[in-house]
PDB file of C-alpha atoms and ligand atoms in Angstrom:
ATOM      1  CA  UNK N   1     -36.944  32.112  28.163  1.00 75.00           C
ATOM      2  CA  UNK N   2     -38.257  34.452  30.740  1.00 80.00           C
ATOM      3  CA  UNK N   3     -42.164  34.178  30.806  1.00 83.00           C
ATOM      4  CA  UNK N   4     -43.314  37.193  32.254  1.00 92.00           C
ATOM      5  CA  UNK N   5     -42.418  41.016  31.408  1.00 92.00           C
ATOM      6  CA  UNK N   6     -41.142  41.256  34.854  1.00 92.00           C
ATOM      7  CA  UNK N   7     -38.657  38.148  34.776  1.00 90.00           C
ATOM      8  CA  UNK N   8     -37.460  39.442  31.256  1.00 90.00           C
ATOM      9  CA  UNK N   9     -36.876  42.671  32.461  1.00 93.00           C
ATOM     10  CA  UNK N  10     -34.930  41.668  35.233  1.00 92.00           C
ATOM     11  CA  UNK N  11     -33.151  39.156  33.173  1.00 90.00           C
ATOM     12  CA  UNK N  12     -31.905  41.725  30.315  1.00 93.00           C
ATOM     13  CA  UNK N  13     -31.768  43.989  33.099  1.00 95.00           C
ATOM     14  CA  UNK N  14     -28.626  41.734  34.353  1.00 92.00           C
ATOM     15  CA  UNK N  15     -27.038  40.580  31.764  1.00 90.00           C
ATOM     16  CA  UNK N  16     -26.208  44.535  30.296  1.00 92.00           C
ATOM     17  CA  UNK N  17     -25.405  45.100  34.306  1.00 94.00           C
ATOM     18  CA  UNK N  18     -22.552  42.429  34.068  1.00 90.00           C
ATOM     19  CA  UNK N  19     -21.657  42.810  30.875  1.00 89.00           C
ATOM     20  CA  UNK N  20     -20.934  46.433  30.454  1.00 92.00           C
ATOM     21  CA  UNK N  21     -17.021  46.473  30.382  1.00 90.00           C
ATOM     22  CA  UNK N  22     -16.846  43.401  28.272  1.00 87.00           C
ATOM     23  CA  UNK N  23     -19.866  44.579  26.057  1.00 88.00           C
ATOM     24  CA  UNK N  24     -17.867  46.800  22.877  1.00 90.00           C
ATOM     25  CA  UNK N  25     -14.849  44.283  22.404  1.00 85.00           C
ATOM     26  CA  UNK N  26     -17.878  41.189  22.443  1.00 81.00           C
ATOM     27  CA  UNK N  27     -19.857  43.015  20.020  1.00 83.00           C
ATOM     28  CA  UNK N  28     -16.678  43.648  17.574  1.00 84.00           C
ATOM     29  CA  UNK N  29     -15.975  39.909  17.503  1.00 80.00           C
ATOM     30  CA  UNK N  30     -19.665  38.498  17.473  1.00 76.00           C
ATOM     31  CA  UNK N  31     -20.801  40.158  14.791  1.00 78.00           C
ATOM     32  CA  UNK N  32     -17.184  40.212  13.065  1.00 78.00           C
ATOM     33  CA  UNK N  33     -17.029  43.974  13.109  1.00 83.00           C
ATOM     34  CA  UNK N  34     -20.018  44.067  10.963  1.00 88.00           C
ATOM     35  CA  UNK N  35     -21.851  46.455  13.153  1.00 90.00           C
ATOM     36  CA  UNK N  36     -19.764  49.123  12.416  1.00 92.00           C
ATOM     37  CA  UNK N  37     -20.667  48.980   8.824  1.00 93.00           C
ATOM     38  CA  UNK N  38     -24.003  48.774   9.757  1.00 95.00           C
ATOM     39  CA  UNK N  39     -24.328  51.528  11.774  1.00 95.00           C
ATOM     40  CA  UNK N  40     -22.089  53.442   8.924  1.00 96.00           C
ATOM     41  CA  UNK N  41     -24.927  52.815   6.521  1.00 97.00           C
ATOM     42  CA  UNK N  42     -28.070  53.677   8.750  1.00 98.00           C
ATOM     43  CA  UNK N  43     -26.268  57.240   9.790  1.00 98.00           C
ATOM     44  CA  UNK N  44     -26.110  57.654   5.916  1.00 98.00           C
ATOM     45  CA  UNK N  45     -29.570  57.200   4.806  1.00 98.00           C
ATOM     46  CA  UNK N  46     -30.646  59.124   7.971  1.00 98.00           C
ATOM     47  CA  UNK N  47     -28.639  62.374   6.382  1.00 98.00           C
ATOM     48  CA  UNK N  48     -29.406  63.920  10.171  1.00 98.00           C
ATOM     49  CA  UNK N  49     -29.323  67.864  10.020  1.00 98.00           C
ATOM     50  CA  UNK N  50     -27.158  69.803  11.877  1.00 98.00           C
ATOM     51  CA  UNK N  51     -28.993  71.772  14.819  1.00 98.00           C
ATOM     52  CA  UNK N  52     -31.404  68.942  15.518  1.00 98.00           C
ATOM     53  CA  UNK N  53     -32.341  67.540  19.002  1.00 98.00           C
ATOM     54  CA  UNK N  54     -31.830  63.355  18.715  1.00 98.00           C
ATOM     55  CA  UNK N  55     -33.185  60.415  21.250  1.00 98.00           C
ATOM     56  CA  UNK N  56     -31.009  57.383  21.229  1.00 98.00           C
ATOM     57  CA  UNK N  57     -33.227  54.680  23.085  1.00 98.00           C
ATOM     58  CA  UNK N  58     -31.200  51.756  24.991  1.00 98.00           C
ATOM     59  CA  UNK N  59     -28.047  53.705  24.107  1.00 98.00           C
ATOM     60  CA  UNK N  60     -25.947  51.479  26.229  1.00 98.00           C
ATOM     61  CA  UNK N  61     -22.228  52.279  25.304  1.00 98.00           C
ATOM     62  CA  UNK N  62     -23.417  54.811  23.486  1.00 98.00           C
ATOM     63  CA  UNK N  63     -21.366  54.056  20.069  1.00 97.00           C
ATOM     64  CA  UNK N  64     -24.611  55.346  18.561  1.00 98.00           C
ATOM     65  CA  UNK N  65     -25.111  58.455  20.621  1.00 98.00           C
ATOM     66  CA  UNK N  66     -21.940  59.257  19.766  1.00 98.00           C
ATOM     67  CA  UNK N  67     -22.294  59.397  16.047  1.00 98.00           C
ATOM     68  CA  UNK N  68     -25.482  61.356  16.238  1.00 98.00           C
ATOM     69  CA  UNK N  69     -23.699  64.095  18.347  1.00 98.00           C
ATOM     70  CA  UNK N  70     -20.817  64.774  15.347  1.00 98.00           C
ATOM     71  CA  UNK N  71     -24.119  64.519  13.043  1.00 98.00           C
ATOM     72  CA  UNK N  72     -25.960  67.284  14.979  1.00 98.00           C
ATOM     73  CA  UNK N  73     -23.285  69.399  15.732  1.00 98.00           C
ATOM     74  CA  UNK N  74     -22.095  71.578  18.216  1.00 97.00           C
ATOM     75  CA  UNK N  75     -25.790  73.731  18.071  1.00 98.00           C
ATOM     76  CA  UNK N  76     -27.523  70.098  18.349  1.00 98.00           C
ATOM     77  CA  UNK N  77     -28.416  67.983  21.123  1.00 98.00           C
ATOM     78  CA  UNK N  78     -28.440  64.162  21.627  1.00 98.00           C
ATOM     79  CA  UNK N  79     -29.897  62.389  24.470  1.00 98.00           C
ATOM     80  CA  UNK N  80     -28.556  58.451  25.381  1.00 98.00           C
ATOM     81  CA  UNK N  81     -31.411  56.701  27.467  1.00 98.00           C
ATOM     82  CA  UNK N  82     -30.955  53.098  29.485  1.00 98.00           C
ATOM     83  CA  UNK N  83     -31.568  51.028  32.272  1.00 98.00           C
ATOM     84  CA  UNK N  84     -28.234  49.835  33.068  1.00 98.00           C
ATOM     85  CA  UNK N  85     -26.195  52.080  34.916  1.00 98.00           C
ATOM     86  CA  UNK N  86     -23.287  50.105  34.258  1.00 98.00           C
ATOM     87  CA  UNK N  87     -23.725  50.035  30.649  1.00 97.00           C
ATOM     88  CA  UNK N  88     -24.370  53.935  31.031  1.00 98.00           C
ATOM     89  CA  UNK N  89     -21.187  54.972  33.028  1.00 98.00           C
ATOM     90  CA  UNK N  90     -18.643  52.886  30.270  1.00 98.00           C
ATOM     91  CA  UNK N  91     -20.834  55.654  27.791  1.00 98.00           C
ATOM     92  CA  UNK N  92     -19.986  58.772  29.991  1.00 98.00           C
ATOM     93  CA  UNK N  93     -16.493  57.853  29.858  1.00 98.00           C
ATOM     94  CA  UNK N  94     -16.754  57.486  26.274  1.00 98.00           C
ATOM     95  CA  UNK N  95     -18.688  60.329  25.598  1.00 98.00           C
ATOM     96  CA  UNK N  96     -16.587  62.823  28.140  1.00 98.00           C
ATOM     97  CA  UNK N  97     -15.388  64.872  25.582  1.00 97.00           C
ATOM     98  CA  UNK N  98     -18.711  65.859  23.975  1.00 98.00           C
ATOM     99  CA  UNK N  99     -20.776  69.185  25.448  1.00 97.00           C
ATOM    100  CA  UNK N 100     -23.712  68.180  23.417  1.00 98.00           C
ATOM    101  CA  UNK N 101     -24.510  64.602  24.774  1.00 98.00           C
ATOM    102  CA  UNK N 102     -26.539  64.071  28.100  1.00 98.00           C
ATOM    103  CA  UNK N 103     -26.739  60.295  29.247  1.00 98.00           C
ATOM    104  CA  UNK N 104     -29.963  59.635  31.526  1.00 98.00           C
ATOM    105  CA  UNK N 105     -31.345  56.195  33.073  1.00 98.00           C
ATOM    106  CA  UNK N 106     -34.450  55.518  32.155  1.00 98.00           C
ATOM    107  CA  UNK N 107     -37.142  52.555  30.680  1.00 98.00           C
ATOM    108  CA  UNK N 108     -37.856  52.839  27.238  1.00 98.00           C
ATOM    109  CA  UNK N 109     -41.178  51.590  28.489  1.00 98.00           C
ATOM    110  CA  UNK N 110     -41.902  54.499  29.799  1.00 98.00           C
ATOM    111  CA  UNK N 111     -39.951  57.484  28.633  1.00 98.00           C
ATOM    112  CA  UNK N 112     -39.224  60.184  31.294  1.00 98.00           C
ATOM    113  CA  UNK N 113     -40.076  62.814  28.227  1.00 98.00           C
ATOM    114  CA  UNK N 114     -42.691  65.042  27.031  1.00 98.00           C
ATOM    115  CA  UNK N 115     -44.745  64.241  24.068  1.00 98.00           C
ATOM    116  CA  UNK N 116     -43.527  65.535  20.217  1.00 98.00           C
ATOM    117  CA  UNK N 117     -39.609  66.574  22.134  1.00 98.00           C
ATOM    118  CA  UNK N 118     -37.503  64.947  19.300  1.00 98.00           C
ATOM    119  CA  UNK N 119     -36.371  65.206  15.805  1.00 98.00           C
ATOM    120  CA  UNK N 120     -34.888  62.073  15.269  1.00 98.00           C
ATOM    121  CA  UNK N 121     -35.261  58.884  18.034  1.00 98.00           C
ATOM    122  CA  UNK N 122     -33.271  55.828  17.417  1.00 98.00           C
ATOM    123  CA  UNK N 123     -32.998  52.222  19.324  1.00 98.00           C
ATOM    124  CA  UNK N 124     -30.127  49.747  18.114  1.00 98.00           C
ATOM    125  CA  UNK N 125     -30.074  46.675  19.489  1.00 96.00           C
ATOM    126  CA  UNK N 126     -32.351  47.826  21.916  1.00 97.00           C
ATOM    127  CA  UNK N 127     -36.375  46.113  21.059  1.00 98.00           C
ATOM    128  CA  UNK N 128     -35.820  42.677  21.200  1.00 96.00           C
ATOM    129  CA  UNK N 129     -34.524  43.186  24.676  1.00 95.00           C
ATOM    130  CA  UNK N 130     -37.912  45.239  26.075  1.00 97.00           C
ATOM    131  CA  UNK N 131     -40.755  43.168  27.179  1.00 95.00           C
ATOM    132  CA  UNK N 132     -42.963  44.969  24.733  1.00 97.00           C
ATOM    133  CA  UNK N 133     -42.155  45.851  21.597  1.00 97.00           C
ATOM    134  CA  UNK N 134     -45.199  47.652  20.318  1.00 98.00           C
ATOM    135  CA  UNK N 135     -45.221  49.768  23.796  1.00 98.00           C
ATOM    136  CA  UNK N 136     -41.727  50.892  22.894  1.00 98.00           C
ATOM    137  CA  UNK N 137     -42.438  51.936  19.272  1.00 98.00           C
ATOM    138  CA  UNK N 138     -45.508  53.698  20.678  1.00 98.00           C
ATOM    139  CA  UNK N 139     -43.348  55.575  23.739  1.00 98.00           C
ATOM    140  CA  UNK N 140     -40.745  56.504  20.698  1.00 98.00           C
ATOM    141  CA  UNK N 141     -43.551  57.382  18.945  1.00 98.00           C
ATOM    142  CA  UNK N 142     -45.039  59.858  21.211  1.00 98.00           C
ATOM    143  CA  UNK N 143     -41.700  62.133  22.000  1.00 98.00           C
ATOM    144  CA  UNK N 144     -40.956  62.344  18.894  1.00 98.00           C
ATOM    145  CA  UNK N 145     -41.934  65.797  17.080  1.00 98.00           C
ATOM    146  CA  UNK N 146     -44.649  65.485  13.985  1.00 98.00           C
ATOM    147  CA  UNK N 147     -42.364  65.078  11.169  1.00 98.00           C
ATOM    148  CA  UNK N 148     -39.545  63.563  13.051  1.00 98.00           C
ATOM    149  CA  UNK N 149     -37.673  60.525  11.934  1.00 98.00           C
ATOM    150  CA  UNK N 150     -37.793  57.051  14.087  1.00 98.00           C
ATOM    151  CA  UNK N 151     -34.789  54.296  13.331  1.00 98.00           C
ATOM    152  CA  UNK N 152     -34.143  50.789  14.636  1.00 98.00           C
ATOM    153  CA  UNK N 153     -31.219  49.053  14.105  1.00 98.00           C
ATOM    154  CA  UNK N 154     -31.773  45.474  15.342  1.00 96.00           C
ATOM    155  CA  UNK N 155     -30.963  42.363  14.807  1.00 91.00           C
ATOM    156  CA  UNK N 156     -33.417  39.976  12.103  1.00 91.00           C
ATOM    157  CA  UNK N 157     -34.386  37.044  10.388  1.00 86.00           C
ATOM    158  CA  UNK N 158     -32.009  36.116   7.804  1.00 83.00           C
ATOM    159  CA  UNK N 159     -34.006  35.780   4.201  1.00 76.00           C
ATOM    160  CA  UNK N 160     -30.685  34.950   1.924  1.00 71.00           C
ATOM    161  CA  UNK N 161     -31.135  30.704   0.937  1.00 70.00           C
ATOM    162  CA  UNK N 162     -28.822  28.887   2.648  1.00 70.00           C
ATOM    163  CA  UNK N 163     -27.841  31.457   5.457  1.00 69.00           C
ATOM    164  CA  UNK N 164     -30.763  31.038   7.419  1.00 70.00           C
ATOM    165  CA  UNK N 165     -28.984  27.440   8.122  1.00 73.00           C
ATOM    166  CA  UNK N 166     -25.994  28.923   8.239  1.00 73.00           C
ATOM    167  CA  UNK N 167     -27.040  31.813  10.615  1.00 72.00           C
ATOM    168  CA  UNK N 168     -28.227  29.301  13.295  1.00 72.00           C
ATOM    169  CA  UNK N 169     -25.346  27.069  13.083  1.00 73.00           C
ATOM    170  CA  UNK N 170     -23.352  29.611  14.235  1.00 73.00           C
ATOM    171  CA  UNK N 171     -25.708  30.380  16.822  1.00 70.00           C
ATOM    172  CA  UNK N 172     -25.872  26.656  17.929  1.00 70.00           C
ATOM    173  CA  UNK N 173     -22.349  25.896  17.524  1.00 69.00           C
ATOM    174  CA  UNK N 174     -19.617  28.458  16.568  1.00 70.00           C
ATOM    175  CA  UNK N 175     -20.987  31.044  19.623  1.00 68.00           C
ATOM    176  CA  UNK N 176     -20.673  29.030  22.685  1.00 64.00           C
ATOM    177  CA  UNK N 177     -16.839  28.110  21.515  1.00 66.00           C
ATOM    178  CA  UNK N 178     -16.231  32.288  21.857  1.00 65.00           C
ATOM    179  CA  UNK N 179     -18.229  31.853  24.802  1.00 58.00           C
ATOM    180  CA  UNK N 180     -15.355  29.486  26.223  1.00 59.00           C
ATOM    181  CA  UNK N 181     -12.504  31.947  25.382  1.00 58.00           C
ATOM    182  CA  UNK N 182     -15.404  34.491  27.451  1.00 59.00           C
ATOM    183  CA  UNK N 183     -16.389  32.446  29.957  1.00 58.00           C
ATOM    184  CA  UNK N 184     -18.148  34.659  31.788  1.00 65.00           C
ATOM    185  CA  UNK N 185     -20.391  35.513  29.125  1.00 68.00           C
ATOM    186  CA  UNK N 186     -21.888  32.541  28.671  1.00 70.00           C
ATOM    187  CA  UNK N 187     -25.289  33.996  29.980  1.00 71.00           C
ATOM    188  CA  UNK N 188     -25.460  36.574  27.866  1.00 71.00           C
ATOM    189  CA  UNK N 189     -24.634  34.956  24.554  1.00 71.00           C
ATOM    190  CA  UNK N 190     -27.567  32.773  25.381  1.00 77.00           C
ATOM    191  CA  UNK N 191     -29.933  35.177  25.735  1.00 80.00           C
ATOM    192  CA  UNK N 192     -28.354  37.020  22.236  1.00 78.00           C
ATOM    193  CA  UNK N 193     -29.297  34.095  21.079  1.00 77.00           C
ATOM    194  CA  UNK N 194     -33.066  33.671  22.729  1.00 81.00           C
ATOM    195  CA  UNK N 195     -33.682  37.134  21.719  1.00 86.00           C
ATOM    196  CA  UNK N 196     -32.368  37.027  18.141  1.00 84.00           C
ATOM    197  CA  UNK N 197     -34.709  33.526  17.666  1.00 82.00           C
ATOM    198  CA  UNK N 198     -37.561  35.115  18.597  1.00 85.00           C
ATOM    199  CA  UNK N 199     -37.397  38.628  17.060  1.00 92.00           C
ATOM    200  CA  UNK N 200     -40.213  39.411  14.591  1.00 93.00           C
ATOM    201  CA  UNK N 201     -38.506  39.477  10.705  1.00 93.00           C
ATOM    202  CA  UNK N 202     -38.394  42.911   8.697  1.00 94.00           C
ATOM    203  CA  UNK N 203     -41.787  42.345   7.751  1.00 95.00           C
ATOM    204  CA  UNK N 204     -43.555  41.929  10.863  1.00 96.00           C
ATOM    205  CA  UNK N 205     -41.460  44.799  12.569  1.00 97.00           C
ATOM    206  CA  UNK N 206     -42.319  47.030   9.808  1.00 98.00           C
ATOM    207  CA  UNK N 207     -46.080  46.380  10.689  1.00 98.00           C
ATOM    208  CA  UNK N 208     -45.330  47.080  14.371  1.00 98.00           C
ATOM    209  CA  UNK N 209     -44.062  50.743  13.346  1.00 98.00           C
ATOM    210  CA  UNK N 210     -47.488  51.096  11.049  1.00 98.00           C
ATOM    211  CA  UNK N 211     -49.161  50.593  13.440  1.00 98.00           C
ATOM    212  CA  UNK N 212     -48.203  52.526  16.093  1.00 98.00           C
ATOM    213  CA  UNK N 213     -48.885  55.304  13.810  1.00 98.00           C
ATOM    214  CA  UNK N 214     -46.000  55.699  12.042  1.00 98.00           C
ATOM    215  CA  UNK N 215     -46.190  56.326   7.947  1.00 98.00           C
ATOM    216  CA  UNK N 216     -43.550  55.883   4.846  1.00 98.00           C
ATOM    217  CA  UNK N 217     -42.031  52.623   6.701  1.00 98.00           C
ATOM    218  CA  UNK N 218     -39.362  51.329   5.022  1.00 98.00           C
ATOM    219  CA  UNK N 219     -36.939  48.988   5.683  1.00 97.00           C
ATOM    220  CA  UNK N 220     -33.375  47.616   4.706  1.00 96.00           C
ATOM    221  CA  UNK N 221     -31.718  44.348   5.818  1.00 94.00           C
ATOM    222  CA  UNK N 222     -27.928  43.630   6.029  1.00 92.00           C
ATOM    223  CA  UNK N 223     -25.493  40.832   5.883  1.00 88.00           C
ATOM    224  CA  UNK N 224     -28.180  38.407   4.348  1.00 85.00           C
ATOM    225  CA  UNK N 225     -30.722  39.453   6.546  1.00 87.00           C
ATOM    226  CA  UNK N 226     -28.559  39.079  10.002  1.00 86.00           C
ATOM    227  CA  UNK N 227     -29.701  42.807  10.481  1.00 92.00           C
ATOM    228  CA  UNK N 228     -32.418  45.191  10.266  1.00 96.00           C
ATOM    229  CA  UNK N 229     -32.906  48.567   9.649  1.00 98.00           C
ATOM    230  CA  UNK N 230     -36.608  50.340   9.905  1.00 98.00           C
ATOM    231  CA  UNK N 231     -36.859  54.085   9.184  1.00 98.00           C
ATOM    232  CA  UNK N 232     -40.056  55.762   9.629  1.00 98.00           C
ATOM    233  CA  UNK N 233     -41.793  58.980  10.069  1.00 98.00           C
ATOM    234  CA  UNK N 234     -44.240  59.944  12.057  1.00 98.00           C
ATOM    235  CA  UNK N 235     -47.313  62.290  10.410  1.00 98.00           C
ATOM    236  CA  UNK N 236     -46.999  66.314  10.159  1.00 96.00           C
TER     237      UNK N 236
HETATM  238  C1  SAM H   1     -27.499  45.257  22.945  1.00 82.96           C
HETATM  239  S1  SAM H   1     -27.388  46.721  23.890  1.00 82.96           S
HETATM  240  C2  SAM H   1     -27.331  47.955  22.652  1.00 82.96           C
HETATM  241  C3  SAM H   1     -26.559  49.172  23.054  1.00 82.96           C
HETATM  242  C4  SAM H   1     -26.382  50.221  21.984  1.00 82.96           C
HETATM  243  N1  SAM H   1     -27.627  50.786  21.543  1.00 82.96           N
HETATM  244  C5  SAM H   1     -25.628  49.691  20.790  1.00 82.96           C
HETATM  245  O1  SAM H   1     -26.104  49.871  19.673  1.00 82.96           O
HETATM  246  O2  SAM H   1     -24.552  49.123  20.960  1.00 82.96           O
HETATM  247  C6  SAM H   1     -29.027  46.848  24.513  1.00 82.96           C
HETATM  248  C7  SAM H   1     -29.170  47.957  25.560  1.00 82.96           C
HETATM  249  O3  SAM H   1     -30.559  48.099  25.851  1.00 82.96           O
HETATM  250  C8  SAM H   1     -30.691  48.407  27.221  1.00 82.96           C
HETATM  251  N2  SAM H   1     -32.071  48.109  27.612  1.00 82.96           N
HETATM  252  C9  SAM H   1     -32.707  46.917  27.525  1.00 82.96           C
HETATM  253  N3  SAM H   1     -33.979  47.029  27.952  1.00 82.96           N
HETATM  254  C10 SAM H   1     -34.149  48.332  28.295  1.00 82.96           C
HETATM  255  C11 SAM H   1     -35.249  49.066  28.790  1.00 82.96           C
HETATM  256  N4  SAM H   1     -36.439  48.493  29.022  1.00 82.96           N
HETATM  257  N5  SAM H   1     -35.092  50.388  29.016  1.00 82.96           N
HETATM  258  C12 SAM H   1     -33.899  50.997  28.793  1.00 82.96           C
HETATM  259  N6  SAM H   1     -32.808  50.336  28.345  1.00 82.96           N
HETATM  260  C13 SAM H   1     -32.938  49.022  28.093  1.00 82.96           C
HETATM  261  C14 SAM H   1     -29.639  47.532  27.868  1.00 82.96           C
HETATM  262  O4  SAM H   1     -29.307  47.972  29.166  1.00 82.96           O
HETATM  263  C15 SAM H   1     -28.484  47.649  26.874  1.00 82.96           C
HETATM  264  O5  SAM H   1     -27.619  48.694  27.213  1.00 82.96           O
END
C-alpha cells in the first residue's frame, strides 16, 4: 500500500496511465459484465432532466459520461474530468460523435471549477482511488449548484452471509489466474484489490457525504454488496 498521498497518487496515477487501452474489455470480464447493469440502475434512479449541465469526476473511458450526455440531451452539457491522459484520449475517441461532451484533465482534488456550476456530479469507480476521500466529496460538493444531485458508484463491502468469503476468495485466488491470461495487468489488479479492501462500507461512505454537507443520503448496494451506490443532495 502506498503510505503517503503523494506515493498513492502517483501509484493510481500509473496504473490508469498503462492501463487505458486494456481498461473497458478488463472491466467487462472482472466484474462479469455486472457493471453495466449497475450503471443501468444508478442512471435510472437518477431520472437526469434533459437541459441539465452534468460533472462526471474520474470519468476515465468515459462509459459514464457518455450515458449522461443521451440523458441531458442535445440542449445539455456533460463534462468528463481525469488525471490520466491516456485514460482520457481512449474517451475522446469514444465520445467523438457527441457535440455536448467536453473531456478535461484535471484532479478531483482540486477541481479546476467554480463553486455551485453543476446540476448533477458523479464519480464511479473513482474515490477509492483519490488520496482523500472526504476532500473529494467536499470539491464535488462545492461545484455543484444548491439543489443539485451528487452520485458515486464505487465499489463496497459485501454484507450478503457467505459472500463476504466468497468475495475475497475471488480476490485472493480466482483474480490473479485472469491476471495470467493479462499479464501485464498484474499491477493493477493488485491495487483493485488494495483499494477495494480498504474502501469504507455503505455506511461509513454515507457518513462521509453527511458530512461534507450533503442532506437526504441514501444509498443502494448491488450484487450482495460488491457495489455501492450513494445519491445525495446538496441543500437549496
Ligand atoms: C476505475 S477508473 C473509473 C473510470 C470511469 N469512471 C468508469 O466508471 O469506468 C478510475 C479513474 O479515476 C481516475 N483518477 C484517479 N484518481 C484521480 C484524481 N485524483 N483525479 C482525477 N482522476 C483520477 C483514473 O485516472 C481513472 O481513469
Amino acid at each position: 500500500m502506498p503510505r503517503t498521498p503523494e506515493e498513492k497518487t502517483e501509484l493510481v496515477h500509473g496504473v490508469f496511465e498503462n492501463i487505458s487501452t486494456r481498461y473497458d474489455r478488463l472491466n467487462d470480464i472482472i466484474s462479469f459484465n455486472q457493471h453495466k447493469r449497475w450503471r443501468k440502475k444508478v442512471m435510472k434512479r437518477m431520472q437526469v432532466s434533459r437541459g441539465a449541465q452534468a460533472l462526471d469526476v474520474c470519468c476515465g473511458t468515459a462509459d459514464w459520461t457518455i450515458q449522461l450526455a443521451q440523458a441531458v440531451g442535445k440542449s445539455g452539457h456533460v463534462t468528463g474530468l481525469d488525471f490520466s491522459a491516456n485514460m482520457l484520449e481512449v474517451g475522446k475517441q469514444k465520445t467523438a460523435a457527441y457535440d455536448n461532451v467536453n473531456l478535461v484533465l484535471g484532479n478531483a482534488m482540486e477541481l479546476p471549477f467554480e463553486d455551485n456550476t453543476f446540476d448533477y456530479v458523479t464519480i464511479g469507480f473513482g474515490l477509492r482511488n483519490v488520496p482523500d476521500y472526504s476532500k473529494a466529496i467536499e470539491e464535488m460538493y462545492r461545484v455543484l449548484k444548491p439543489g443539485g444531485m451528487v452520485v458515486c458508484l464505487e465499489t463496497s463491502q459485501p454484507t450478503l452471509p457467505g459472500f463476504k468469503q466468497g468475495y475475497e476468495a475471488y480476490f485472493k485466488y480466482v483474480m490473479p489466474q485472469f491476471g495470467k491470461v493479462f499479464a501485464k495487468s498484474m499491477k493493477e489488479y493488485s491495487w483493485l484489490q488494495q483499494s477495494a479492501f480498504n474502501f469504507p462500507d455503505r455506511y461509513a461512505l454515507a457518513k462521509l457525504f453527511a458530512a461534507a454537507g450533503f442532506e437526504k443520503v441514501e444509498f443502494k448496494g448491488f450484487t450482495g454488496g460488491v457495489s455501492a451506490m450513494h445519491l445525495a443532495y446538496k441543500p437549496q
